[in-house]
Amino acid sequence: MIRFASFGKAFGTHVAVTGLDLTIEGGETVALLGPNGSGKTTCLKAAAGLILPSSGQVLVDGIPASRPKARQSLSFLPQKVAFPEALTGLEVVEFYRKLRGAPAGRDREVLRFASLNGASERFVGTYSGGMVQRLGLAVAALPDSPVLLLDEPTAALDPEGLCAFYALVEKRKKQGKTVLFTSHHLGDVERLADRFAVLVGGRLAAVLSSTELASRLAERGVLRLRLDRRPENLLEALRPLSPAATWSGDELILPGPASGRPALIDAVRAAGAGILSLTADEGRLDALYSELVGGKE
Amino acid sequence: MTQSPFLLCARQELLLAVRSRWTQVFAAVFAGLSLAVAVSGYTLSGGRGVQDFSRTTASIVQLVLLLVPLSALLIGVLSLSPERGAAELLFSQPVSRRSVFLGQAAGLWAALTAAQAIGFGAAGAVIFSHSGSEGIGGFALLFAGASVLTASFLGIAAILSAGVVGRRRAKALALALVIWFVATVLFDILALGLASLLRSGTASRVLIVSVVLNPIGALRTGALLALQGTTAFGSASLAFLRFTKGPGGAAMLLSGSLLLWTAVPFVFAVRRLEKADI
Ligand SMILES: Nc1ncnc2c1ncn2[C@@H]1O[C@H](COP(=O)(O)OP(=O)(O)O)[C@@H](O)[C@H]1O
Ligand SMILES: [Mg+2]
């Protein structure tokens, strides 16, 4: 559905993306991950026909993305969308609805979907940042397009917008549509995507399935425990299971994969300590990025 | 039924221009000054009207030549170079960049022409209620010329704004002011200065070229010709008229210059836009 074929983009002498080969099949939901400045927005904008490739090409349904016809099958939500301040929310939606040739009833539908029906007669200039981004989401939801492109949807949307975003992606997934979105940190987006493409420094560092990503991150996870007492030699007893085990204040820090945690808990109990509280952090993405670039594993 | 993207964008831009503080200020200033010129022309003539028709209309021509390019350049750049997020959403729609951009320019042109119509209407009402309908044809022609001049400076604004988003707008706006200053003030000074340094044959050729090279000069010559015959002519216009061997040829050459100055900038602007990364 979307194909990056040796796609590269340079702004002047600055190379933003280079040699990207990636195919997103119809019906797939793919997350483009990567640190800030890694080229995620550049890729998404190239797919939306806004940026012309310096090398290679980007095809939507086999058509170069720069042609208007290719854009017929997609909806794009920019990272930080904007509208003329002197238009009302409804006027904005009407304009885009007519531009897309969507039926008239869609206006009210998408405004309600983005929780803006109360503010639809107000000028966009009076909207909060979150409301403006929700209006963008409403516009992106106007046409029933086969492809949805969203740039950092979880960063710019407010809680109401996030709800709408999840609902929209899940609906499109159920309809067998294609979704490509970017994110620089994981949150709830993990469960939305079927595959994760990781960009680092403008290059594709890895493509992982959601289970692969989860296990990679879990390996870099940390278990934190608060205990009712500190048995002697506890650290020594835990070191075979978690070599980096240490105390941080009154918290016991146990780095290691998720699969090793039941054994760690058993060992703590065996040492005679009661567990007051327990938190488990998954591995941080930035650790995974540097690992992928370093070529380790 | 799907509507043409050109018309949709034109209508949207017209609506925005009508709501814009800038357009409103321009309409008010232009109307106020035109009216002031018309009324003072009438008063200076001692209430007998016709006598100062020539000086009054010459002042209105000056007003048009200063304000019309300025407003088209400033309002053009401000409206045609949107915020980044707005441009990204708009140009990701399945319509050509050209039809969106030309539609917006057409909407702006309609708005600015309507704003000028208020000023022309007010001044015309004062002038012709006292002097009768003599010269009304030339006055109407001046209005038409102003609207063509609007289009041609919108075209220049379009070149400056094509593909320009976000922070780069400030640079485009500064450049617009420089262009306005060069076209309205510096150009004539340079042409006359150059001509004064040359032998008379070459000098008049320089002046003739200067008239068609600058759309402002073209409209000035055309408007004065239409309104007053050759009585109020400067040296450049006189040389030009001698060259064209009469008003008919002059009118054709001047119209040609103005129309080219409208079409060519838009061709370049669209080319620039189609190659731009938004
Ligand atoms: N229009 C532009 N002009 C110059 N450099 C740009 C432009 N857009 C992006 N870049 C640069 O390209 C790189 C990738 O940017 P981007 O795709 O926005 O990254 P991301 O979305 O992953 O944060 C960055 O170094 C950024 O500074
Ligand atoms: Mg980005």
Tab-separated table of C-alpha atoms in Angstrom, chain B:
chain	number	residue	atom	x	y	z
B	1	MET	CA	-21.392	16.856	-6.432
B	2	THR	CA	-17.774	17.805	-5.906
B	3	GLN	CA	-16.808	21.447	-6.281
B	4	SER	CA	-13.775	22.714	-8.082
B	5	PRO	CA	-10.841	23.106	-5.682
B	6	PHE	CA	-9.975	26.395	-7.381
B	7	LEU	CA	-13.378	27.901	-6.562
B	8	LEU	CA	-13.441	26.420	-3.060
B	9	CYS	CA	-10.065	27.925	-2.234
B	10	ALA	CA	-10.989	31.243	-3.848
B	11	ARG	CA	-14.171	31.481	-1.790
B	12	GLN	CA	-12.391	30.539	1.417
B	13	GLU	CA	-9.664	33.127	0.817
B	14	LEU	CA	-12.216	35.811	-0.002
B	15	LEU	CA	-13.999	35.073	3.273
B	16	LEU	CA	-10.709	35.220	5.182
B	17	ALA	CA	-9.717	38.479	3.491
B	18	VAL	CA	-13.048	40.085	4.349
B	19	ARG	CA	-12.507	39.076	7.997
B	20	SER	CA	-8.875	40.155	8.011
B	21	ARG	CA	-7.884	43.281	9.909
B	22	TRP	CA	-5.349	44.080	7.151
B	23	THR	CA	-7.869	44.145	4.329
B	24	GLN	CA	-10.282	46.168	6.416
B	25	VAL	CA	-7.603	48.722	7.227
B	26	PHE	CA	-6.579	48.957	3.584
B	27	ALA	CA	-10.176	49.462	2.444
B	28	ALA	CA	-10.699	52.183	5.060
B	29	VAL	CA	-7.433	54.016	4.351
B	30	PHE	CA	-7.882	53.860	0.602
B	31	ALA	CA	-11.473	55.066	0.783
B	32	GLY	CA	-10.583	57.800	3.263
B	33	LEU	CA	-7.704	59.168	1.197
B	34	SER	CA	-9.582	58.952	-2.124
B	35	LEU	CA	-12.474	60.824	-0.602
B	36	ALA	CA	-10.141	63.418	0.906
B	37	VAL	CA	-8.451	63.976	-2.453
B	38	ALA	CA	-11.789	64.268	-4.233
B	39	VAL	CA	-13.277	66.665	-1.685
B	40	SER	CA	-10.173	68.864	-1.501
B	41	GLY	CA	-10.009	69.009	-5.301
B	42	TYR	CA	-13.572	70.216	-5.316
B	43	THR	CA	-12.978	72.712	-2.509
B	44	LEU	CA	-9.802	74.118	-4.056
B	45	SER	CA	-11.682	74.832	-7.259
B	46	GLY	CA	-13.928	77.156	-5.275
B	47	GLY	CA	-16.917	74.866	-5.507
B	48	ARG	CA	-17.077	75.035	-9.279
B	49	GLY	CA	-15.916	71.427	-9.629
B	50	VAL	CA	-14.722	70.819	-13.148
B	51	GLN	CA	-11.845	73.233	-13.067
B	52	ASP	CA	-9.588	71.015	-11.015
B	53	PHE	CA	-10.689	67.721	-12.467
B	54	SER	CA	-7.264	67.174	-13.912
B	55	ARG	CA	-5.340	67.811	-10.693
B	56	THR	CA	-7.818	65.778	-8.624
B	57	THR	CA	-7.630	62.719	-10.821
B	58	ALA	CA	-3.835	63.000	-11.030
B	59	SER	CA	-3.736	62.841	-7.226
B	60	ILE	CA	-5.982	59.790	-7.245
B	61	VAL	CA	-3.666	58.147	-9.774
B	62	GLN	CA	-0.739	58.774	-7.401
B	63	LEU	CA	-2.717	57.297	-4.540
B	64	VAL	CA	-3.478	54.169	-6.566
B	65	LEU	CA	0.130	53.773	-7.652
B	66	LEU	CA	1.363	53.913	-4.055
B	67	LEU	CA	-1.293	52.031	-2.116
B	68	VAL	CA	-2.385	49.346	-4.543
B	69	PRO	CA	1.047	47.673	-4.970
B	70	LEU	CA	1.743	48.010	-1.233
B	71	SER	CA	-1.513	46.368	-0.203
B	72	ALA	CA	-1.257	43.600	-2.795
B	73	LEU	CA	2.320	42.782	-1.779
B	74	LEU	CA	1.737	42.829	1.981
B	75	ILE	CA	-1.672	41.203	2.103
B	76	GLY	CA	-0.570	38.784	-0.626
B	77	VAL	CA	2.492	37.562	1.268
B	78	LEU	CA	0.639	37.429	4.591
B	79	SER	CA	-2.171	35.333	3.131
B	80	LEU	CA	-0.258	33.135	0.696
B	81	SER	CA	2.455	31.982	3.119
B	82	PRO	CA	0.539	30.066	5.773
B	83	GLU	CA	1.646	28.508	9.030
B	84	ARG	CA	3.517	25.261	8.540
B	85	GLY	CA	0.813	23.026	10.000
B	86	ALA	CA	-1.851	24.699	7.869
B	87	ALA	CA	0.145	24.249	4.668
B	88	GLU	CA	0.921	20.629	5.515
B	89	LEU	CA	-2.733	19.757	5.933
B	90	LEU	CA	-3.896	21.741	2.909
B	91	PHE	CA	-1.311	20.445	0.455
B	92	SER	CA	-1.735	16.842	1.582
B	93	GLN	CA	-5.247	16.911	0.132
B	94	PRO	CA	-5.808	15.156	-3.194
B	95	VAL	CA	-5.844	18.342	-5.262
B	96	SER	CA	-3.041	19.964	-7.207
B	97	ARG	CA	-0.950	22.600	-5.477
B	98	ARG	CA	-1.544	24.842	-8.465
B	99	SER	CA	-5.326	24.931	-8.179
B	100	VAL	CA	-5.189	25.567	-4.419
B	101	PHE	CA	-2.659	28.371	-4.749
B	102	LEU	CA	-4.200	30.082	-7.781
B	103	GLY	CA	-7.610	29.774	-6.138
B	104	GLN	CA	-6.336	31.541	-3.042
B	105	ALA	CA	-4.755	34.266	-5.155
B	106	ALA	CA	-8.004	34.745	-7.060
B	107	GLY	CA	-9.932	35.094	-3.802
B	108	LEU	CA	-7.473	37.698	-2.569
B	109	TRP	CA	-7.690	39.577	-5.833
B	110	ALA	CA	-11.471	39.708	-5.566
B	111	ALA	CA	-11.250	40.978	-1.992
B	112	LEU	CA	-8.710	43.707	-2.776
B	113	THR	CA	-10.583	44.812	-5.872
B	114	ALA	CA	-13.769	45.053	-3.822
B	115	ALA	CA	-11.914	47.116	-1.222
B	116	GLN	CA	-10.704	49.487	-3.942
B	117	ALA	CA	-14.190	49.713	-5.401
B	118	ILE	CA	-15.331	51.344	-2.161
B	119	GLY	CA	-12.685	54.065	-2.489
B	120	PHE	CA	-13.282	54.605	-6.186
B	121	GLY	CA	-17.030	54.693	-5.631
B	122	ALA	CA	-16.777	57.299	-2.892
B	123	ALA	CA	-14.301	59.526	-4.743
B	124	GLY	CA	-16.155	59.139	-8.047
B	125	ALA	CA	-19.450	60.116	-6.437
B	126	VAL	CA	-17.934	63.369	-5.154
B	127	ILE	CA	-16.055	64.227	-8.342
B	128	PHE	CA	-18.759	63.465	-10.858
B	129	SER	CA	-21.638	64.888	-8.864
B	130	HIS	CA	-19.954	68.259	-9.362
B	131	SER	CA	-18.300	67.949	-12.727
B	132	GLY	CA	-20.869	65.924	-14.614
B	133	SER	CA	-20.017	62.731	-16.399
B	134	GLU	CA	-17.064	64.172	-18.288
B	135	GLY	CA	-14.033	61.931	-17.762
B	136	ILE	CA	-16.054	59.132	-16.189
B	137	GLY	CA	-14.812	56.671	-18.812
B	138	GLY	CA	-11.180	57.387	-17.956
B	139	PHE	CA	-12.017	57.046	-14.265
B	140	ALA	CA	-13.573	53.625	-14.852
B	141	LEU	CA	-10.496	52.673	-16.837
B	142	LEU	CA	-8.311	53.707	-13.886
B	143	PHE	CA	-10.315	51.384	-11.648
B	144	ALA	CA	-9.845	48.541	-14.133
B	145	GLY	CA	-6.136	49.365	-14.296
B	146	ALA	CA	-5.899	49.321	-10.493
B	147	SER	CA	-7.414	45.858	-10.413
B	148	VAL	CA	-4.921	44.611	-13.020
B	149	LEU	CA	-2.098	46.204	-11.025
B	150	THR	CA	-3.446	44.387	-7.956
B	151	ALA	CA	-3.251	41.116	-9.854
B	152	SER	CA	0.275	41.719	-11.016
B	153	PHE	CA	1.595	42.610	-7.555
B	154	LEU	CA	-0.297	39.651	-6.120
B	155	GLY	CA	1.683	37.634	-8.661
B	156	ILE	CA	4.920	39.026	-7.267
B	157	ALA	CA	3.706	38.313	-3.737
B	158	ALA	CA	2.901	34.787	-4.947
B	159	ILE	CA	6.488	34.272	-6.109
B	160	LEU	CA	7.743	35.448	-2.732
B	161	SER	CA	5.331	33.199	-0.809
B	162	ALA	CA	5.259	30.032	-2.915
B	163	GLY	CA	6.280	27.149	-0.684
B	164	VAL	CA	7.199	29.536	2.129
B	165	VAL	CA	5.885	28.456	5.515
B	166	GLY	CA	6.467	29.223	9.155
B	167	ARG	CA	9.388	31.382	10.151
B	168	ARG	CA	10.566	32.093	6.607
B	169	ARG	CA	7.514	34.320	6.151
B	170	ALA	CA	9.254	37.236	7.836
B	171	LYS	CA	11.938	37.241	5.170
B	172	ALA	CA	9.333	37.151	2.388
B	173	LEU	CA	7.520	40.070	3.993
B	174	ALA	CA	10.716	42.130	4.240
B	175	LEU	CA	11.509	41.368	0.618
B	176	ALA	CA	7.989	42.487	-0.343
B	177	LEU	CA	8.607	45.886	1.253
B	178	VAL	CA	11.922	46.243	-0.554
B	179	ILE	CA	10.274	45.409	-3.876
B	180	TRP	CA	7.543	47.943	-3.216
B	181	PHE	CA	10.085	50.657	-2.459
B	182	VAL	CA	12.136	49.836	-5.550
B	183	ALA	CA	9.111	49.673	-7.842
B	184	THR	CA	7.361	52.819	-6.608
B	185	VAL	CA	10.247	55.139	-5.732
B	186	LEU	CA	13.675	53.947	-6.741
B	187	PHE	CA	12.821	52.728	-10.228
B	188	ASP	CA	11.787	56.148	-11.581
B	189	ILE	CA	14.712	57.902	-9.942
B	190	LEU	CA	17.147	55.417	-11.429
B	191	ALA	CA	15.560	55.592	-14.894
B	192	LEU	CA	15.618	59.395	-14.911
B	193	GLY	CA	19.127	59.464	-13.470
B	194	LEU	CA	20.370	57.060	-16.093
B	195	ALA	CA	18.643	58.990	-18.848
B	196	SER	CA	20.228	62.280	-17.733
B	197	LEU	CA	23.660	60.717	-18.175
B	198	LEU	CA	23.032	59.555	-21.738
B	199	ARG	CA	22.786	61.258	-25.110
B	200	SER	CA	19.224	62.252	-25.921
B	201	GLY	CA	18.474	59.431	-28.393
B	202	THR	CA	19.599	56.692	-26.018
B	203	ALA	CA	18.086	58.537	-23.086
B	204	SER	CA	14.600	58.533	-24.566
B	205	ARG	CA	14.973	54.844	-25.391
B	206	VAL	CA	15.809	54.169	-21.727
B	207	LEU	CA	12.729	56.133	-20.681
B	208	ILE	CA	10.503	54.288	-23.152
B	209	VAL	CA	11.702	50.920	-21.859
B	210	SER	CA	11.291	52.101	-18.274
B	211	VAL	CA	7.593	52.731	-18.901
B	212	VAL	CA	6.800	49.166	-19.983
B	213	LEU	CA	9.339	47.511	-17.676
B	214	ASN	CA	7.599	48.616	-14.509
B	215	PRO	CA	3.867	47.841	-14.184
B	216	ILE	CA	3.487	50.942	-12.029
B	217	GLY	CA	4.942	53.129	-14.773
B	218	ALA	CA	2.727	51.436	-17.322
B	219	LEU	CA	-0.401	52.140	-15.316
B	220	ARG	CA	0.659	55.722	-14.598
B	221	THR	CA	1.161	56.473	-18.278
B	222	GLY	CA	-2.010	54.658	-19.274
B	223	ALA	CA	-4.132	56.327	-16.616
B	224	LEU	CA	-2.913	59.840	-17.339
B	225	LEU	CA	-3.456	59.259	-21.031
B	226	ALA	CA	-7.008	58.070	-20.414
B	227	LEU	CA	-7.900	60.788	-17.928
B	228	GLN	CA	-6.178	63.891	-19.168
B	229	GLY	CA	-4.755	63.337	-22.592
B	230	THR	CA	-1.108	64.361	-22.708
B	231	THR	CA	-1.332	67.528	-20.566
B	232	ALA	CA	0.080	66.082	-17.354
B	233	PHE	CA	2.796	63.980	-18.896
B	234	GLY	CA	6.289	63.557	-17.569
B	235	SER	CA	9.294	63.101	-19.810
B	236	ALA	CA	9.166	59.311	-19.815
B	237	SER	CA	5.513	59.241	-20.858
B	238	LEU	CA	6.098	61.816	-23.572
B	239	ALA	CA	9.002	59.869	-25.027
B	240	PHE	CA	6.867	56.766	-24.873
B	241	LEU	CA	3.965	58.408	-26.668
B	242	ARG	CA	6.236	59.688	-29.425
B	243	PHE	CA	7.596	56.164	-29.782
B	244	THR	CA	4.174	54.517	-30.133
B	245	LYS	CA	3.032	57.218	-32.581
B	246	GLY	CA	-0.220	57.927	-30.794
B	247	PRO	CA	-2.550	56.800	-28.013
B	248	GLY	CA	-3.830	53.646	-29.752
B	249	GLY	CA	-0.432	51.961	-29.946
B	250	ALA	CA	0.429	53.227	-26.486
B	251	ALA	CA	-2.715	51.689	-25.003
B	252	MET	CA	-1.951	48.331	-26.592
B	253	LEU	CA	1.660	48.271	-25.422
B	254	LEU	CA	0.713	49.336	-21.890
B	255	SER	CA	-2.060	46.740	-21.599
B	256	GLY	CA	0.363	44.134	-22.894
B	257	SER	CA	2.920	45.108	-20.267
B	258	LEU	CA	0.379	44.917	-17.435
B	259	LEU	CA	-1.022	41.587	-18.594
B	260	LEU	CA	2.429	40.056	-18.944
B	261	TRP	CA	3.294	41.388	-15.502
B	262	THR	CA	0.262	39.473	-14.235
B	263	ALA	CA	0.682	36.173	-16.069
B	264	VAL	CA	4.451	35.694	-15.848
B	265	PRO	CA	4.825	36.035	-12.047
B	266	PHE	CA	2.073	33.475	-11.495
B	267	VAL	CA	3.755	31.029	-13.859
B	268	PHE	CA	6.979	31.358	-11.858
B	269	ALA	CA	5.159	31.196	-8.532
B	270	VAL	CA	3.371	27.962	-9.436
B	271	ARG	CA	6.632	26.442	-10.690
B	272	ARG	CA	8.348	27.342	-7.457
B	273	LEU	CA	5.483	25.937	-5.404
B	274	GLU	CA	5.408	22.639	-7.279
B	275	LYS	CA	9.084	22.042	-6.539
B	276	ALA	CA	8.921	23.118	-2.905
B	277	ASP	CA	9.084	20.922	0.178
B	278	ILE	CA	6.250	22.001	2.429
